[in-house]
Structure formats: C-alpha cells, structure tokens
C-alpha cells in the first residue's frame, strides 16, 4: 500500500496502523527526520538576517560570528558591531583613515579584514594605538591599500596577541616602509608568526628590519623589486621557517648575501622566478645551491640570460657552462704565496751576502777613504771654529780691522813711490815689491 503524501497524512496513516508493532519504530524515526529537516531549513534561511543590533549597511551572521560590510561605500568603520562578532570584514569601501575610535568595545574580535578599500579612497593613515582595544586580535589584513603615514605605535596591542599581518600591496612609497620598520620595532609584536609584504615594489630592506620579530615563522617578500640581500637583513629571526623571495629582481647573490641566508639554517627558501644572469659572477651562488642546508625551490631557480643558458637550472651548472675559469683552490693559492715569500727571502739574503763580501775585499780602500773623509771634515770644522772665535771676540775683531787698514795705507804709499812698471803683491805678513823690465835686444 502506497503511503499518502504530506507530513500529517503520514502521521494519520501511522496512527491507523499502530496496531502493527513493526511500524512503530519506523514512524518514530520519520518524525525525528522531519523535525531535523525543519530546524535545518530555519537556520539556513534565517541565519543572514539583519538583526536589530547590526550596523547599517552590514550583514551579521550570528552562527559564524561574522559581520560583513562589503562594498557599502563606508567612509568610516561601522559602530555598534554586535558583541557576538569575532570576524569583521570591511572590504571595497571608501575608508580613508583608521584610529583608536574606529574599533571600540570589540574585545571579542579575532579577525579584521580591511583590504581593497579602493573604490574612491584607500586607507592611507594609521594613527597611534589604532587596534589597542582589540586585545584578542589574531589576524589583521590591510592589503590593497595605500598606507603613507604609519604611526610608530599603530600596531601596538597590549599582550601582543597579533599572529598574522597581511600588508601585501599596502605600502604607498619608501617613506611608508620606513614608518613600517619603526612600527615593527615599537609595536611589541613578539607574538607575530606570519608577515606578508609582497607586491609593494620594495627595492631594499633596511638592516635589522625584522630583528624585533623573534618568533616570526613565515615571511613573504614576493613580487617586489629587491636586487640584493645585505648583511643583517634577517638578523634575529631564529624561528623562521619559510622565506619567499620569488618574482623579484635578483640577478645573483653575493658572498655576504649567501652568508646571511646560510645563517637561517635549514628553512624553506623560495628563490624562483628571478632574472638570474648565468655568468662567472654567479659561481658562488651556484656553489651555495649545491651545498646549502636550506630547502630551496631549485627547479624554479633558472637562468634568464645569456640566451644560450635561458631556462637552464642553476643547480648543477659547472664553471665551464657559465664561462668561468676553473677557480684555484684556496690551499693551493696560499701555498703559492708562501713559496713566493720564501724565494724572495732567499734572493734578498744572497744579495746581502754579496754586498758584505765586496765590502770585505775593499776593506783597505774603505779604511783609507774613511780616514780621508774624517780629515777633510776635521779641517772644515776647524776652519769654522777659528772663524767663530774671531767673530765672537770683539778685541780680535778690532785688531783685525786696524791691521787691514794699515795694510791698505802701506799699499797705497808704495804704489805712489814705485815706478810704473812695478806691481805690489799683498800677503798676510808682508808686502814684497816686484820689479819687471822689458827684455833688451843685443
């Protein structure tokens, strides 16, 4: 016999057949199934209802503890968010600035999504202690904005509950990166586990930028314009597990950059999809890829140039493949240098011995030359000494002047008395007349 359709018809039919004992369990189970079905439908159609306490323009879902304010052209964060809410989604609005007054009395909030406020305006400013009242906040998404001004204490929350921070495509310029570095330092984010800075066109990372995030486990820096890693960039990150450097502008990694990456230990490092130039300069990087403890996505690390090596995996390349001269081992280089020093010492020692031998052979001539030089120096010094004594004694100076005057007068008188063919020769002690006569021809 076919069962009548409808819930009441089934119940009536079961009542009519209640004298059959084997139908009683079946009726009981059917009753329970229909009750559960009605409860499920009631929840399904009544869950997204707009409660009286739900903010205007938002949708409140009590069952999943969520408030959605998506693409509602909101200029500020909505107030009077229900207390049951744990997740607040405010995307696609026109919110320009957020501060402490934007989120009040929301102690139960654990997740806030403020991404892609780009219809007219984007979030450009974060004031001091913006999220300080959200003492249970675990996840914060500010991606897709244009943060230009970030207060040093914008991310400061008592107790450091924040674990995930998404700032992908959120920084406006390099000044915002400087502000963010200060905010990471002063924000007290010791509990942060995941940080996403991808898509911000970052060209460099300030040294020690992440040193105040000691428990950070995942760092995403993909889709930027990074060209180098400097010493100290990842200092203090002792618990890092994943580092994403894909889709940047790396052409190679220098020795200091490789040392910085090696300090991170056996973590997962993503280095693929970068324009690597496979020349001799990349030899150290290839060696590091072959020996590093880190888990590198080696299959994605490929040459972008030259043309002959395009799309060739870096791992496994030989020095001949990249056109580099076979490097001399460090031990061999040191041995060659030591040998050169020894040879130079021997040559200098031999030259010194020859010089000493020549001096020994010419010892008599050297002795005579030294004595002559000594006598000459003594004569010169005695002359200077005699002149000094005459000049320093005023009496000797007067006598010397009188004697010279007398000699001049005597010379004049003699020249007047002598004939014209006589000349006078002056000496220190006397004047001698000399007579000259012409020869007589006989």
Coordinates of C-alpha atoms in Angstrom, one line a residue:
X1 CA 0.0 0.0 0.0
X2 CA 1.4 3.4 -1.0
X3 CA 2.0 6.0 1.7
X4 CA 0.0 9.2 1.4
X5 CA 2.0 12.4 0.7
X6 CA 2.4 15.0 3.4
X7 CA 3.6 15.0 7.0
X8 CA 0.2 14.9 8.6
X9 CA -1.1 12.2 6.3
X10 CA 1.8 10.1 7.2
X11 CA 1.2 10.6 10.9
X12 CA -2.5 9.7 10.4
X13 CA -1.7 6.7 8.4
X14 CA 0.7 5.6 11.1
X15 CA -1.9 6.1 13.7
X16 CA -4.2 3.9 11.8
X17 CA -1.6 1.2 11.6
X18 CA -0.4 1.5 15.2
X19 CA -1.7 -2.0 15.9
X20 CA 1.1 -3.3 13.7
X21 CA 4.1 -3.3 16.1
X22 CA 6.7 -3.4 13.4
X23 CA 5.6 0.0 12.1
X24 CA 6.1 1.8 15.4
X25 CA 9.9 2.3 15.1
X26 CA 9.6 3.5 11.5
X27 CA 7.1 6.2 12.5
X28 CA 9.3 7.4 15.3
X29 CA 12.3 7.8 13.0
X30 CA 10.3 9.6 10.4
X31 CA 9.1 12.1 12.9
X32 CA 12.6 12.8 14.0
X33 CA 13.9 13.2 10.5
X34 CA 11.2 15.8 9.6
X35 CA 11.9 17.7 12.7
X36 CA 15.6 17.9 12.0
X37 CA 14.8 19.0 8.4
X38 CA 12.6 21.9 9.5
X39 CA 15.3 23.0 12.0
X40 CA 18.0 23.0 9.3
X41 CA 15.8 25.0 6.9
X42 CA 15.1 27.5 9.5
X43 CA 18.8 28.0 10.2
X44 CA 19.6 28.2 6.5
X45 CA 17.1 30.9 5.7
X46 CA 17.2 32.9 8.9
X47 CA 21.0 33.0 9.5
X48 CA 21.8 36.0 7.3
X49 CA 19.1 38.1 8.8
X50 CA 19.7 41.7 9.6
X51 CA 19.5 41.8 13.4
X52 CA 18.3 44.9 15.1
X53 CA 21.8 45.5 16.5
X54 CA 23.6 45.0 13.2
X55 CA 25.2 48.2 11.8
X56 CA 23.5 49.9 8.9
X57 CA 24.8 48.6 5.6
X58 CA 26.3 45.4 7.1
X59 CA 25.2 41.8 7.3
X60 CA 25.5 40.0 10.6
X61 CA 25.8 36.2 10.9
X62 CA 25.4 35.1 14.4
X63 CA 26.0 31.4 13.7
X64 CA 29.5 32.0 12.3
X65 CA 30.2 35.1 14.4
X66 CA 30.8 37.3 11.4
X67 CA 29.9 40.8 10.4
X68 CA 30.3 41.7 6.7
X69 CA 30.3 45.3 5.4
X70 CA 31.5 44.7 1.8
X71 CA 31.3 47.4 -0.9
X72 CA 28.9 49.6 1.0
X73 CA 30.8 52.9 0.3
X74 CA 31.5 53.3 4.0
X75 CA 33.7 56.3 4.9
X76 CA 34.5 55.1 8.5
X77 CA 34.4 51.9 10.3
X78 CA 30.9 51.0 11.4
X79 CA 30.0 51.3 15.1
X80 CA 27.8 49.2 17.3
X81 CA 29.2 45.9 16.0
X82 CA 27.4 43.0 17.8
X83 CA 29.2 41.5 20.7
X84 CA 29.0 38.0 19.2
X85 CA 31.2 39.0 16.3
X86 CA 34.7 37.6 16.0
X87 CA 35.4 38.3 12.4
X88 CA 34.8 41.7 10.8
X89 CA 35.1 42.1 7.0
X90 CA 35.2 45.6 5.6
X91 CA 36.4 45.5 2.0
X92 CA 35.7 47.6 -1.0
X93 CA 34.7 50.7 0.9
X94 CA 36.0 54.3 1.0
X95 CA 37.6 54.3 4.4
X96 CA 40.5 56.8 4.4
X97 CA 41.8 56.8 7.9
X98 CA 41.6 54.5 10.9
X99 CA 42.4 55.2 14.5
X100 CA 41.5 54.2 18.1
X101 CA 38.0 55.4 17.8
X102 CA 37.4 53.1 14.8
X103 CA 37.3 50.0 16.9
X104 CA 35.9 50.4 20.4
X105 CA 34.4 47.8 22.8
X106 CA 35.3 44.9 20.5
X107 CA 37.2 42.7 22.9
X108 CA 35.9 39.5 21.2
X109 CA 37.2 40.4 17.7
X110 CA 39.9 38.0 16.5
X111 CA 40.0 38.7 12.7
X112 CA 39.7 42.1 10.9
X113 CA 39.8 42.3 7.1
X114 CA 40.2 45.9 5.8
X115 CA 41.6 45.1 2.4
X116 CA 41.0 46.7 -1.0
X117 CA 39.4 50.0 0.1
X118 CA 39.9 51.3 -3.4
X119 CA 36.6 52.4 -4.8
X120 CA 37.3 56.1 -4.3
X121 CA 39.9 56.3 -1.5
X122 CA 42.2 53.8 0.2
X123 CA 43.4 53.7 3.8
X124 CA 46.4 56.0 3.8
X125 CA 46.9 56.7 7.6
X126 CA 47.1 54.6 10.7
X127 CA 47.0 56.6 14.0
X128 CA 48.6 55.7 17.3
X129 CA 47.2 52.6 19.1
X130 CA 44.6 52.0 16.3
X131 CA 44.0 48.4 17.4
X132 CA 44.9 48.7 21.1
X133 CA 41.3 47.9 22.2
X134 CA 41.3 44.6 20.3
X135 CA 43.0 42.6 22.9
X136 CA 42.2 39.3 21.2
X137 CA 43.1 40.2 17.6
X138 CA 44.9 37.4 15.9
X139 CA 44.6 38.2 12.2
X140 CA 44.8 41.7 10.5
X141 CA 44.5 42.2 6.8
X142 CA 45.3 45.6 5.4
X143 CA 46.3 44.5 1.9
X144 CA 45.3 46.5 -1.2
X145 CA 45.6 49.9 0.4
X146 CA 48.0 52.9 0.1
X147 CA 49.4 53.4 3.6
X148 CA 51.6 56.5 3.6
X149 CA 51.6 57.5 7.2
X150 CA 52.0 54.8 9.9
X151 CA 52.4 55.9 13.5
X152 CA 55.3 54.1 15.3
X153 CA 52.7 52.7 17.8
X154 CA 49.9 52.0 15.3
X155 CA 50.3 48.2 15.7
X156 CA 50.8 48.3 19.5
X157 CA 48.3 45.9 21.2
X158 CA 48.5 45.0 24.9
X159 CA 49.7 41.4 25.3
X160 CA 50.9 41.1 21.7
X161 CA 48.1 38.9 20.5
X162 CA 48.6 39.5 16.8
X163 CA 49.8 36.5 14.9
X164 CA 49.2 37.2 11.2
X165 CA 49.7 40.6 9.5
X166 CA 48.9 40.9 5.8
X167 CA 50.4 44.1 4.2
X168 CA 50.6 42.9 0.6
X169 CA 50.2 45.8 -1.9
X170 CA 49.6 48.1 1.1
X171 CA 52.6 50.5 1.2
X172 CA 52.5 53.7 -0.8
X173 CA 56.2 54.5 -1.1
X174 CA 59.6 54.1 0.6
X175 CA 58.6 56.5 3.4
X176 CA 55.9 54.1 4.3
X177 CA 58.5 51.4 4.5
X178 CA 60.5 53.5 6.9
X179 CA 57.4 54.1 9.1
X180 CA 56.6 50.4 9.0
X181 CA 60.1 49.5 10.1
X182 CA 59.6 51.8 13.1
X183 CA 56.2 50.4 13.8
X184 CA 57.5 46.8 13.8
X185 CA 60.2 47.9 16.2
X186 CA 57.9 49.7 18.6
X187 CA 54.7 47.7 18.1
X188 CA 55.6 44.9 20.6
X189 CA 54.8 42.2 18.0
X190 CA 56.7 39.5 19.8
X191 CA 53.9 37.0 19.0
X192 CA 53.7 37.7 15.3
X193 CA 54.1 34.4 13.3
X194 CA 53.3 35.4 9.7
X195 CA 54.1 38.6 7.8
X196 CA 53.2 39.3 4.2
X197 CA 54.9 42.2 2.4
X198 CA 54.6 41.0 -1.1
X199 CA 53.7 43.3 -4.0
X200 CA 55.0 46.6 -2.5
X201 CA 57.7 47.4 -5.1
X202 CA 60.4 47.2 -2.4
X203 CA 63.9 47.8 -3.7
X204 CA 65.8 47.2 -0.5
X205 CA 65.2 46.1 3.1
X206 CA 66.7 48.1 6.0
X207 CA 69.2 46.1 8.0
X208 CA 67.6 44.7 11.2
X209 CA 64.0 45.4 10.0
X210 CA 62.7 42.1 11.3
X211 CA 65.0 41.8 14.4
X212 CA 62.1 42.7 16.7
X213 CA 60.0 39.8 15.5
X214 CA 61.8 37.0 17.2
X215 CA 59.0 34.4 16.7
X216 CA 58.3 35.1 13.1
X217 CA 57.9 31.8 11.2
X218 CA 56.8 32.9 7.7
X219 CA 58.0 36.0 5.8
X220 CA 56.6 36.7 2.3
X221 CA 58.5 39.2 0.1
X222 CA 57.4 38.1 -3.3
X223 CA 56.6 40.4 -6.2
X224 CA 58.8 43.2 -5.2
X225 CA 61.9 44.8 -6.8
X226 CA 64.6 43.5 -4.5
X227 CA 68.0 43.3 -6.1
X228 CA 70.2 42.3 -3.1
X229 CA 70.3 40.9 0.4
X230 CA 72.6 42.8 2.7
X231 CA 74.3 41.7 5.9
X232 CA 71.9 41.9 8.9
X233 CA 68.7 41.9 6.8
X234 CA 67.4 38.8 8.6
X235 CA 69.2 39.2 11.9
X236 CA 67.3 38.0 15.0
X237 CA 65.0 35.6 13.1
X238 CA 65.8 32.4 14.9
X239 CA 62.4 30.7 14.3
X240 CA 61.9 31.5 10.6
X241 CA 60.6 28.5 8.6
X242 CA 59.5 30.0 5.3
X243 CA 61.2 32.9 3.3
X244 CA 59.6 33.8 0.0
X245 CA 61.8 35.9 -2.4
X246 CA 60.2 34.9 -5.7
X247 CA 59.4 37.3 -8.5
X248 CA 62.0 39.9 -7.6
X249 CA 64.9 41.4 -9.4
X250 CA 67.7 39.3 -8.1
X251 CA 70.5 38.6 -10.7
X252 CA 72.8 36.9 -8.3
X253 CA 73.6 36.7 -4.6
X254 CA 77.0 38.0 -3.4
X255 CA 79.0 36.3 -0.7
X256 CA 77.6 38.4 2.2
X257 CA 74.1 37.7 1.0
X258 CA 74.8 33.9 0.9
X259 CA 76.2 34.1 4.4
X260 CA 73.0 35.9 5.6
X261 CA 70.8 33.2 4.0
X262 CA 73.0 30.4 5.5
X263 CA 72.5 31.8 9.0
X264 CA 68.8 31.0 8.7
X265 CA 69.6 27.3 8.8
X266 CA 67.6 24.5 7.1
X267 CA 64.5 26.5 6.4
X268 CA 62.4 26.7 3.2
X269 CA 63.7 29.5 0.9
X270 CA 61.8 30.3 -2.3
X271 CA 64.1 31.9 -4.8
X272 CA 62.5 31.1 -8.1
X273 CA 61.3 33.3 -11.0
X274 CA 64.1 35.9 -10.7
X275 CA 66.1 37.2 -13.7
X276 CA 69.4 35.4 -12.9
X277 CA 72.4 36.1 -15.1
X278 CA 74.4 33.0 -15.5
X279 CA 77.9 34.5 -15.8
X280 CA 81.1 33.9 -13.8
X281 CA 79.7 36.2 -11.1
X282 CA 77.1 33.7 -10.2
X283 CA 79.6 30.9 -9.4
X284 CA 79.4 31.4 -5.6
X285 CA 75.6 31.2 -5.8
X286 CA 75.7 28.0 -7.8
X287 CA 78.1 26.5 -5.3
X288 CA 75.8 27.6 -2.4
X289 CA 72.8 25.9 -4.1
X290 CA 74.7 22.7 -4.4
X291 CA 75.9 22.6 -0.8
X292 CA 73.3 24.6 1.3
X293 CA 71.3 23.0 4.0
X294 CA 68.3 25.2 3.1
X295 CA 65.3 23.7 1.2
X296 CA 65.4 25.8 -2.0
X297 CA 63.0 25.5 -4.8
X298 CA 65.9 24.6 -7.1
X299 CA 63.7 23.6 -10.0
X300 CA 62.4 27.2 -10.3
X301 CA 65.8 28.8 -10.0
X302 CA 66.8 29.2 -13.7
X303 CA 68.9 31.3 -15.9
X304 CA 67.3 34.3 -17.6
X305 CA 70.4 35.2 -19.6
X306 CA 72.5 34.7 -21.7
X307 CA 70.4 33.3 -24.5
X308 CA 72.4 30.0 -24.6
X309 CA 71.5 29.2 -21.0
X310 CA 68.0 30.6 -20.9
X311 CA 65.7 28.5 -18.7
X312 CA 68.6 26.3 -17.5
X313 CA 68.6 25.2 -13.9
X314 CA 71.4 26.8 -11.9
X315 CA 71.8 23.8 -9.6
X316 CA 74.3 21.5 -11.3
X317 CA 75.9 24.1 -13.6
X318 CA 79.7 23.7 -14.0
X319 CA 82.2 26.5 -14.2
X320 CA 82.7 25.7 -17.9
X321 CA 79.0 26.1 -18.5
X322 CA 79.0 29.6 -17.2
X323 CA 82.2 30.5 -18.9
X324 CA 84.3 30.9 -15.8
X325 CA 87.9 29.9 -15.4
X326 CA 88.4 27.0 -13.1
X327 CA 89.0 28.5 -9.6
X328 CA 92.3 27.9 -7.9
X329 CA 91.8 26.1 -4.6
X330 CA 92.4 28.2 -1.5
X331 CA 95.0 25.9 -0.2
X332 CA 97.0 25.9 -3.5
X333 CA 96.8 29.7 -3.6
X334 CA 98.1 30.0 0.0
X335 CA 100.9 27.6 -0.7
X336 CA 102.0 29.5 -3.8
X337 CA 102.0 32.7 -1.8
X338 CA 104.2 31.2 0.9
X339 CA 106.6 29.8 -1.7
X340 CA 106.9 33.3 -3.2
X341 CA 107.8 34.8 0.2
X342 CA 110.4 32.1 0.8
X343 CA 112.0 32.7 -2.6
X344 CA 112.1 36.5 -2.1
X345 CA 113.8 36.0 1.3
X346 CA 116.5 33.8 -0.3
X347 CA 117.2 36.3 -3.0
X348 CA 117.5 39.2 -0.5
X349 CA 119.7 37.1 1.7
X350 CA 122.0 36.3 -1.3
X351 CA 122.2 40.0 -2.3
X352 CA 123.2 40.9 1.3
X353 CA 125.9 38.3 1.4
X354 CA 127.4 39.6 -1.9
X355 CA 127.4 43.1 -0.6
X356 CA 129.2 42.1 2.6
X357 CA 131.7 40.1 0.6
X358 CA 132.5 43.2 -1.6
X359 CA 133.0 45.3 1.4
X360 CA 135.4 42.8 2.9
X361 CA 137.5 42.7 -0.3
X362 CA 137.8 46.5 -0.3
X363 CA 138.3 46.9 3.4
X364 CA 141.7 48.7 3.0
X365 CA 140.4 51.1 0.4
X366 CA 137.3 51.7 2.5
X367 CA 139.5 52.4 5.6
X368 CA 141.7 54.9 3.6
X369 CA 138.6 56.6 2.2
X370 CA 137.1 56.8 5.7
X371 CA 140.3 58.4 7.1
X372 CA 140.4 60.9 4.3
X373 CA 136.8 61.9 4.8
X374 CA 137.5 62.2 8.5
X375 CA 140.5 64.5 8.0
X376 CA 138.6 66.6 5.5
X377 CA 135.7 67.0 7.9
X378 CA 138.1 67.9 10.7
X379 CA 139.7 70.7 8.6
X380 CA 136.4 72.1 7.7
X381 CA 135.2 72.1 11.3
X382 CA 138.5 73.7 12.5
X383 CA 138.1 76.5 9.9
X384 CA 134.6 77.1 11.1
X385 CA 135.8 77.1 14.7
X386 CA 138.6 79.6 14.0
X387 CA 136.2 81.9 12.2
X388 CA 133.7 81.6 15.0
X389 CA 136.4 82.5 17.6
X390 CA 137.5 85.7 15.7
X391 CA 133.9 86.8 15.1
X392 CA 132.9 86.2 18.7
X393 CA 135.9 88.1 20.3
X394 CA 135.4 92.0 19.9
X395 CA 139.1 92.7 20.6
X396 CA 140.3 90.4 17.9
X397 CA 137.8 91.9 15.6
X398 CA 139.2 95.5 16.3
X399 CA 142.8 94.4 15.8
X400 CA 141.9 92.7 12.6
X401 CA 140.2 95.8 11.4
X402 CA 143.3 98.0 12.2
X403 CA 145.7 95.7 10.6
X404 CA 143.7 95.6 7.4
X405 CA 143.5 99.4 7.4
X406 CA 147.3 99.7 7.9
X407 CA 147.9 97.3 5.0
X408 CA 145.8 99.3 2.7
X409 CA 147.6 102.5 3.6
X410 CA 151.0 100.9 3.1
X411 CA 150.0 99.6 -0.2
X412 CA 148.9 103.0 -1.4
X413 CA 152.2 104.7 -0.4
X414 CA 154.2 102.0 -2.1
X415 CA 152.3 102.3 -5.3
X416 CA 153.0 106.0 -5.4
X417 CA 156.7 105.7 -4.8
X418 CA 157.4 102.7 -7.1
X419 CA 157.9 103.2 -10.8
X420 CA 155.1 102.4 -13.2
X421 CA 156.4 99.0 -14.2
X422 CA 156.4 97.7 -10.6
X423 CA 153.4 95.9 -9.0
X424 CA 152.7 95.2 -5.4
X425 CA 151.7 91.7 -4.1
X426 CA 149.9 91.7 -0.8
X427 CA 150.3 88.8 1.7
X428 CA 149.1 88.2 5.2
X429 CA 152.5 89.2 6.8
X430 CA 154.5 91.4 4.3
X431 CA 154.4 93.3 1.1
X432 CA 157.1 92.5 -1.5
X433 CA 157.9 94.8 -4.3
X434 CA 158.4 93.1 -7.7
X435 CA 160.2 94.9 -10.5
X436 CA 159.6 93.8 -14.0
X437 CA 161.7 95.1 -17.0
X438 CA 161.4 94.6 -20.7
X439 CA 164.0 92.3 -22.4
X440 CA 166.9 94.1 -24.1
X441 CA 167.8 93.0 -27.6
X442 CA 171.5 92.7 -28.0

